[in-house]
mmCIF file of C-alpha atoms and ligand atoms in Angstrom:
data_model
loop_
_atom_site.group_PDB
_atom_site.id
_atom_site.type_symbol
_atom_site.label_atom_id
_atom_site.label_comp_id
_atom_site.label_asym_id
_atom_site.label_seq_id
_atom_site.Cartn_x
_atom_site.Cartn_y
_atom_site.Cartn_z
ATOM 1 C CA UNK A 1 20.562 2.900 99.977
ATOM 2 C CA UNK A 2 23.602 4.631 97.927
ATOM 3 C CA UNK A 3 23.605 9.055 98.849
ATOM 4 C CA UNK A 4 26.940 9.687 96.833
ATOM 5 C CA UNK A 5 28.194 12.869 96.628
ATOM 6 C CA UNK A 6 30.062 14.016 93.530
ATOM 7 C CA UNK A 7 32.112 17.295 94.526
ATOM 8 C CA UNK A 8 33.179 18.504 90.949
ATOM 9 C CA UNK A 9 35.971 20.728 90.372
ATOM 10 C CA UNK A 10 35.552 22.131 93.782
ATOM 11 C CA UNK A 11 38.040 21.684 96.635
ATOM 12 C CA UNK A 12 34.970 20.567 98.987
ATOM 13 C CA UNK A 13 34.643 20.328 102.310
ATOM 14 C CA UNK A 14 37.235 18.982 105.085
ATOM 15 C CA UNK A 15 37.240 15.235 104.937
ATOM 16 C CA UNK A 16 38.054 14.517 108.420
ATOM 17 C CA UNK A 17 35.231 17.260 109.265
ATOM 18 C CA UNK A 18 32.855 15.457 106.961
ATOM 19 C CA UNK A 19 33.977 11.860 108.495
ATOM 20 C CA UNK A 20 33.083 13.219 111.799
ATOM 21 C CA UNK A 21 29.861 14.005 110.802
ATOM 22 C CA UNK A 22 28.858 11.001 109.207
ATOM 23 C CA UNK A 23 29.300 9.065 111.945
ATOM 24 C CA UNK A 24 27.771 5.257 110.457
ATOM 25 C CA UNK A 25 25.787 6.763 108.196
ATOM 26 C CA UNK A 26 26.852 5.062 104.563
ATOM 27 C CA UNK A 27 27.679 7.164 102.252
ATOM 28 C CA UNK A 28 30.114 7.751 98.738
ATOM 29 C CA UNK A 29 32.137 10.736 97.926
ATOM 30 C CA UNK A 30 33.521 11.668 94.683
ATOM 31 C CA UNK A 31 36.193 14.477 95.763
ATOM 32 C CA UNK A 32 38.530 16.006 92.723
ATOM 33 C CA UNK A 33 41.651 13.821 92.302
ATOM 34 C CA UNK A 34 43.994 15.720 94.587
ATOM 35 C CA UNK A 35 41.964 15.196 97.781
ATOM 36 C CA UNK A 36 40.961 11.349 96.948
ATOM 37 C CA UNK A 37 44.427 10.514 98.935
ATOM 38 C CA UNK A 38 43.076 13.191 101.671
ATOM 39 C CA UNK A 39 39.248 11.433 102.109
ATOM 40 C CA UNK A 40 40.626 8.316 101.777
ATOM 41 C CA UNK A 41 43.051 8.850 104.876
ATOM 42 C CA UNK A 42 39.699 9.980 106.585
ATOM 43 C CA UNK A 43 37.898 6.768 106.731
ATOM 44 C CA UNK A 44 35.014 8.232 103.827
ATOM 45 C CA UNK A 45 34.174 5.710 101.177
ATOM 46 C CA UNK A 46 35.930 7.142 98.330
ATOM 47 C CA UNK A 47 35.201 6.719 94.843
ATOM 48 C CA UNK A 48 36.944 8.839 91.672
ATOM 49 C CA UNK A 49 34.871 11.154 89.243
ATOM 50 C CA UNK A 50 36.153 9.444 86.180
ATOM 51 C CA UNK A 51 38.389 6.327 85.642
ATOM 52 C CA UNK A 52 40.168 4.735 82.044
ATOM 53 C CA UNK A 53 40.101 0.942 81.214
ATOM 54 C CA UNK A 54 43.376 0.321 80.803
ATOM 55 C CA UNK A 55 45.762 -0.769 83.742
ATOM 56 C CA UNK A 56 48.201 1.503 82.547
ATOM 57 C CA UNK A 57 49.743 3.352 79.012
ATOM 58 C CA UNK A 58 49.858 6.342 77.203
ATOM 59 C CA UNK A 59 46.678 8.553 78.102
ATOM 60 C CA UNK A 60 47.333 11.476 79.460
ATOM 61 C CA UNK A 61 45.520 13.331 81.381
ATOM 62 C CA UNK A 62 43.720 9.927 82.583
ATOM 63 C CA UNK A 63 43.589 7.619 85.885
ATOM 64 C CA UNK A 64 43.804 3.888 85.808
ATOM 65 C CA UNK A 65 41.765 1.532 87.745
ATOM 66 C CA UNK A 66 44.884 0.003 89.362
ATOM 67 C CA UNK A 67 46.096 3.332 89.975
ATOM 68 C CA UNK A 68 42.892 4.476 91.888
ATOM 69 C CA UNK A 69 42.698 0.890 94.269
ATOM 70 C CA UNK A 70 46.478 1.679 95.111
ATOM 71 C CA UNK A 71 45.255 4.603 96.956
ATOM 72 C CA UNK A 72 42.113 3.018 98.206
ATOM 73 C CA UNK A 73 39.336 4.477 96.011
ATOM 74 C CA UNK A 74 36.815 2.092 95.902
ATOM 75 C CA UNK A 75 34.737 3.004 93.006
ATOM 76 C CA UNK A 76 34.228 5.526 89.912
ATOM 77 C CA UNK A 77 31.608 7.763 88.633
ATOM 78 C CA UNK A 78 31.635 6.877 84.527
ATOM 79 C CA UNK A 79 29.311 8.811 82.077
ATOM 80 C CA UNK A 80 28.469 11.874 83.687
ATOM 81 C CA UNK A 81 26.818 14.342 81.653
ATOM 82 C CA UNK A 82 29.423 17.001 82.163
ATOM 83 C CA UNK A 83 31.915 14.456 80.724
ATOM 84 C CA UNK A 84 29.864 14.152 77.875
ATOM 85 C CA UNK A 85 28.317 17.040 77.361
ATOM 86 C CA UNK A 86 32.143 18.824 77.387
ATOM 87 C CA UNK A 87 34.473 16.612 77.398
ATOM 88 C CA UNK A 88 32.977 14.493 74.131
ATOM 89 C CA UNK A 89 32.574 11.206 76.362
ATOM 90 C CA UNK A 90 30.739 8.691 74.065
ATOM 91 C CA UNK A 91 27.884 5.154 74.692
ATOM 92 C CA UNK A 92 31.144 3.468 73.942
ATOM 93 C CA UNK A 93 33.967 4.958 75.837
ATOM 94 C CA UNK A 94 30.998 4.952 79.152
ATOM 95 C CA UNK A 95 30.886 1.124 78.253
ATOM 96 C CA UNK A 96 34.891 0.495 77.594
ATOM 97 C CA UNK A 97 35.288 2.543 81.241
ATOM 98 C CA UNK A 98 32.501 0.813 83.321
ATOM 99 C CA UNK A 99 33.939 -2.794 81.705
ATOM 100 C CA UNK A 100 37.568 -1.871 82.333
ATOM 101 C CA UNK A 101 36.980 -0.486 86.152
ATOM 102 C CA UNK A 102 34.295 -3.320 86.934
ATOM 103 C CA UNK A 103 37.032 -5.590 85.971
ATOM 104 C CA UNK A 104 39.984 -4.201 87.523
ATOM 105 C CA UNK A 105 37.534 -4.378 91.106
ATOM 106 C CA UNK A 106 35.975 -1.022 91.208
ATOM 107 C CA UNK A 107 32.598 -0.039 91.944
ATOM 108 C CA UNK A 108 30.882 1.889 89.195
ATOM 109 C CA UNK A 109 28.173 4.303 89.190
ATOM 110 C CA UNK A 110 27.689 5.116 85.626
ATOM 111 C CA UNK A 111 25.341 8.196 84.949
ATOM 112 C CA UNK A 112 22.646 8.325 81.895
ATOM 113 C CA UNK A 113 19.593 11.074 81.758
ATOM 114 C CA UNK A 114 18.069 12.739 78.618
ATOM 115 C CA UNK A 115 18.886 16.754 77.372
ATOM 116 C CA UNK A 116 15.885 18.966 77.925
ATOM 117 C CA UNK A 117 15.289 19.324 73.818
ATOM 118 C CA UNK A 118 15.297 15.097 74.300
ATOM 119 C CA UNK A 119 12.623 15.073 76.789
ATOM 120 C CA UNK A 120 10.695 17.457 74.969
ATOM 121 C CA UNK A 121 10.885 16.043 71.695
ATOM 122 C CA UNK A 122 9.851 12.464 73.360
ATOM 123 C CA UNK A 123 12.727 10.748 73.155
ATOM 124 C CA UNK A 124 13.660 9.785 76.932
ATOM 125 C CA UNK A 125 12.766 6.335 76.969
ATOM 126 C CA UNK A 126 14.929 6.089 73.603
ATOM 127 C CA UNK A 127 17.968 8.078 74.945
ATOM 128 C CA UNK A 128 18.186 6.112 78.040
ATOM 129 C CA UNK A 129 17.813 2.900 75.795
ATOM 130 C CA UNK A 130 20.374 3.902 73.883
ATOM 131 C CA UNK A 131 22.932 4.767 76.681
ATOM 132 C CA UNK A 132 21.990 1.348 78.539
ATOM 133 C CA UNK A 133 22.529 -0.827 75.961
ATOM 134 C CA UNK A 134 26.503 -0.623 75.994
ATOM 135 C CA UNK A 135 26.449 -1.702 79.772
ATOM 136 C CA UNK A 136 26.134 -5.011 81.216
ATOM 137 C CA UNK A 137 24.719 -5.815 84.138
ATOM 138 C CA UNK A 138 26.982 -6.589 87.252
ATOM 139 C CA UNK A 139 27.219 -6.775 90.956
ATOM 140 C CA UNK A 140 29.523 -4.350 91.243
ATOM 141 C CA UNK A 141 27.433 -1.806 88.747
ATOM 142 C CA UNK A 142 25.150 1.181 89.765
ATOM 143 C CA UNK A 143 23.296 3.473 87.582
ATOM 144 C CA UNK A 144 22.540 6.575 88.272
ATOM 145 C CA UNK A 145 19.404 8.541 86.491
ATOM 146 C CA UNK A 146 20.551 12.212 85.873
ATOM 147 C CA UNK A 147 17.931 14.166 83.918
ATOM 148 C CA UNK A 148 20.467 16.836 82.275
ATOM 149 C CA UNK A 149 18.029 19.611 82.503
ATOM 150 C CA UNK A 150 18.161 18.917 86.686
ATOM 151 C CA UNK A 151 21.674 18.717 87.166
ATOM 152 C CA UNK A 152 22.914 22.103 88.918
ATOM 153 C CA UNK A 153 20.377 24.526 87.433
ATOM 154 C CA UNK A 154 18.044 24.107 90.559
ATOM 155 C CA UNK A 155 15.239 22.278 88.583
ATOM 156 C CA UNK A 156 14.607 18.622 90.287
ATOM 157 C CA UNK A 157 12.719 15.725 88.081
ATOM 158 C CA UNK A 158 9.415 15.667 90.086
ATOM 159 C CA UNK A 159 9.097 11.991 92.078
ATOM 160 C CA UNK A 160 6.788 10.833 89.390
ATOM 161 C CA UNK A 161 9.227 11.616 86.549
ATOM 162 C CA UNK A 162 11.941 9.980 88.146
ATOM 163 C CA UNK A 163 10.110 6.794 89.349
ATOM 164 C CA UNK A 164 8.875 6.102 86.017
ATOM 165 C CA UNK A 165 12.290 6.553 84.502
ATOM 166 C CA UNK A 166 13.534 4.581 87.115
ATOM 167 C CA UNK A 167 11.425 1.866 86.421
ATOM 168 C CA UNK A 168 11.913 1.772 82.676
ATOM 169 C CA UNK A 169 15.916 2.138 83.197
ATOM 170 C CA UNK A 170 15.403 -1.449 85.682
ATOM 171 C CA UNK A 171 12.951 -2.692 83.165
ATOM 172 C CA UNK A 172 16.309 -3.139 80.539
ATOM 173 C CA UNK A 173 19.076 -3.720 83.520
ATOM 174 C CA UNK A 174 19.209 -5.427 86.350
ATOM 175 C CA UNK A 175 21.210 -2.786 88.878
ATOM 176 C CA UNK A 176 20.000 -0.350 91.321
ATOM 177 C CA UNK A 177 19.558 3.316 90.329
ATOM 178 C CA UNK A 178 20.097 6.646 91.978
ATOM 179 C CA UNK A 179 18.758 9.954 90.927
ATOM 180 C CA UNK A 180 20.509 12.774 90.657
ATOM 181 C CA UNK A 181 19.574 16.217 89.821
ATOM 182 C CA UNK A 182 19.417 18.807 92.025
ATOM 183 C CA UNK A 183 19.411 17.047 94.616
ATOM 184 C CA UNK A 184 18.621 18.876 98.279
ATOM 185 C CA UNK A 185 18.036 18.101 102.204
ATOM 186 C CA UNK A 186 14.317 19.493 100.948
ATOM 187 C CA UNK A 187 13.663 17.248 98.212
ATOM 188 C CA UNK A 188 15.554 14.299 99.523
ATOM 189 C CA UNK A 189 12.707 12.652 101.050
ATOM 190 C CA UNK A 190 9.962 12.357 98.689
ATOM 191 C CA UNK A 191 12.581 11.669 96.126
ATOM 192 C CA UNK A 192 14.006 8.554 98.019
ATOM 193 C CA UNK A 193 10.667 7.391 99.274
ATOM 194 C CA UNK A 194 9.603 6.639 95.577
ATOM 195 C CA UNK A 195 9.686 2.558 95.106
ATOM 196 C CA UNK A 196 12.572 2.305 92.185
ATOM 197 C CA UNK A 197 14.477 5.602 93.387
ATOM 198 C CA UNK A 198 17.583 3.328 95.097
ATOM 199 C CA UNK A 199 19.713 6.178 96.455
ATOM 200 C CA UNK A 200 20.714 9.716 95.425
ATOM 201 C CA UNK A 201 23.814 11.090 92.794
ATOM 202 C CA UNK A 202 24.497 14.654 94.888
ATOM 203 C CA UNK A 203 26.523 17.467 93.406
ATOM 204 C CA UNK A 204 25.996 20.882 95.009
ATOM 205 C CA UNK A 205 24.762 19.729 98.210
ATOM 206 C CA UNK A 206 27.073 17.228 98.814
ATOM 207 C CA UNK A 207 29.475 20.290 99.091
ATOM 208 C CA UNK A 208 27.978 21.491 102.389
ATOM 209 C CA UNK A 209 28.465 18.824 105.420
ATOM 210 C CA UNK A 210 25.309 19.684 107.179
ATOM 211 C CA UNK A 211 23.252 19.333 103.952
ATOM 212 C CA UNK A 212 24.876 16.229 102.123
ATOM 213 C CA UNK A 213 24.475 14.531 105.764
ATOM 214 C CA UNK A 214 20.920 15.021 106.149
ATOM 215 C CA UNK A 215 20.328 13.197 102.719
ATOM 216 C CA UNK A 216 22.915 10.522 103.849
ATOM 217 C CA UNK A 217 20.461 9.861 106.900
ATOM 218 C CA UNK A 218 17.043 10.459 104.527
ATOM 219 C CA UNK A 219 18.931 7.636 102.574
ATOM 220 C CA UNK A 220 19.821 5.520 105.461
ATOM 221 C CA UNK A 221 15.860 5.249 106.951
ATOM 222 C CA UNK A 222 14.455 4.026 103.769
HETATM 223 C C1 PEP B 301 25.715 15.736 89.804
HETATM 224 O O1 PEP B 301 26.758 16.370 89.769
HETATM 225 O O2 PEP B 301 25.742 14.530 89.510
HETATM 226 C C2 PEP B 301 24.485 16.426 90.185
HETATM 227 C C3 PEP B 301 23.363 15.747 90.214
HETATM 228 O O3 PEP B 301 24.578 17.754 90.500
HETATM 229 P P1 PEP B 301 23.482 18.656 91.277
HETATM 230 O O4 PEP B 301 23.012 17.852 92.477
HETATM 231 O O5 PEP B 301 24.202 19.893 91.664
HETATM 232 O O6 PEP B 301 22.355 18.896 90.315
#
């Protein structure tokens, strides 16, 4: 079972404190670009926030594939809602990045999850078809469910809610799926014990070592 933590723009927490910690317990972390060299040299299993599909050219402000293996990241978070929600991410540049870093060798988690004004107006089941039908399935490929009304305001998906999107989301690809949203050492446990929740996406409490390794070991007994 996957418990990645994605730390954001935040400097989070030492990554030789963190190894420590962890001990065996498996685990991802998704540290801002300047400490991926610093978590990397720690032993953690390292994965960038975002990642482009070409090996290399003119993008600036961008990170290859290539560029990310040379340092030893092992994987990339694509989609996230923040990157779409701000940043103007698209279905198609999620797909053209999960394609491009599943192809260069990465692992991928890439994120989908409905607005609140989506949910409400009944349209999960289409938004998530929507954002899943760009992506191909693939060994290498993870999804992660991320409701965007949970993520960082405190509000979790109850079990239910995320089982049955869960389900639907394997029902149209064949990959394992995390949930993320809000995320806690409290809520870990009932969230991971549900049958299609296959790990956890963890922003704000991947931040604090005591709290993001309790959910790494609530994700290692299941
Ligand atoms: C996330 O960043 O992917 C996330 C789920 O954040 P949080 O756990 O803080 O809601």
């Amino acid at each position: 079972m996957t418990v990645a933590g994605n730390w954001k723009m935040f400097p989070g927490p030492d990554p030789q404190a963190l190894r420590v910690a962890l001990g065996d317990l498996p685990h991802v972390v998704a540290p801002p670009y300047t400490r991926l060299r610093d978590c990397v040299e720690a032993g953690l299993t390292t994965y960038a926030q975002n990642v482009h599909w070409a090996d290399e050219g003119a993008f600036t402000g961008e990170i290859s594939p290539p560029l990310l293996l040379s340092l030893g990241v092992e994987g990339a978070i694509v989609g996230h809602s923040e990157r779409r929600q701000y940043f103007g991410e698209t279905d198609d540049g999620v797909a053209k990045r999960t394609a491009g870093a599943l192809q260069a060798g990465l692992n991928v988690i890439a994120c989908v999850g409905e607005t609140e004004a989506e949910r409400e107006a009944g349209e999960t089941q289409e938004v998530l078809r929507r954002q899943l039908a760009v992506l191909d399935a693939h060994p290498r490929l993870v999804i992660a469910y991320e409701p965007v009304w949970a993520i960082g305001t405190g509000r979790t998906a109850t079990p239910e809610i995320a089982q049955d999107a869960h389900a639907f989301i394997k029902s149209l690809l064949d990959a394992p799926v995390l949930y993320g949203g809000s995320v806690k050492a409290e809520n870990a446990e009932e969230l991971l014990s549900q049958r299609d929740v296959d790990g956890a996406l963890v922003g704000g409490a991947s931040l604090d070592i005591e709290s993001f390794v309790t959910i790494c070991r609530i994700g290692s007994s299941r």
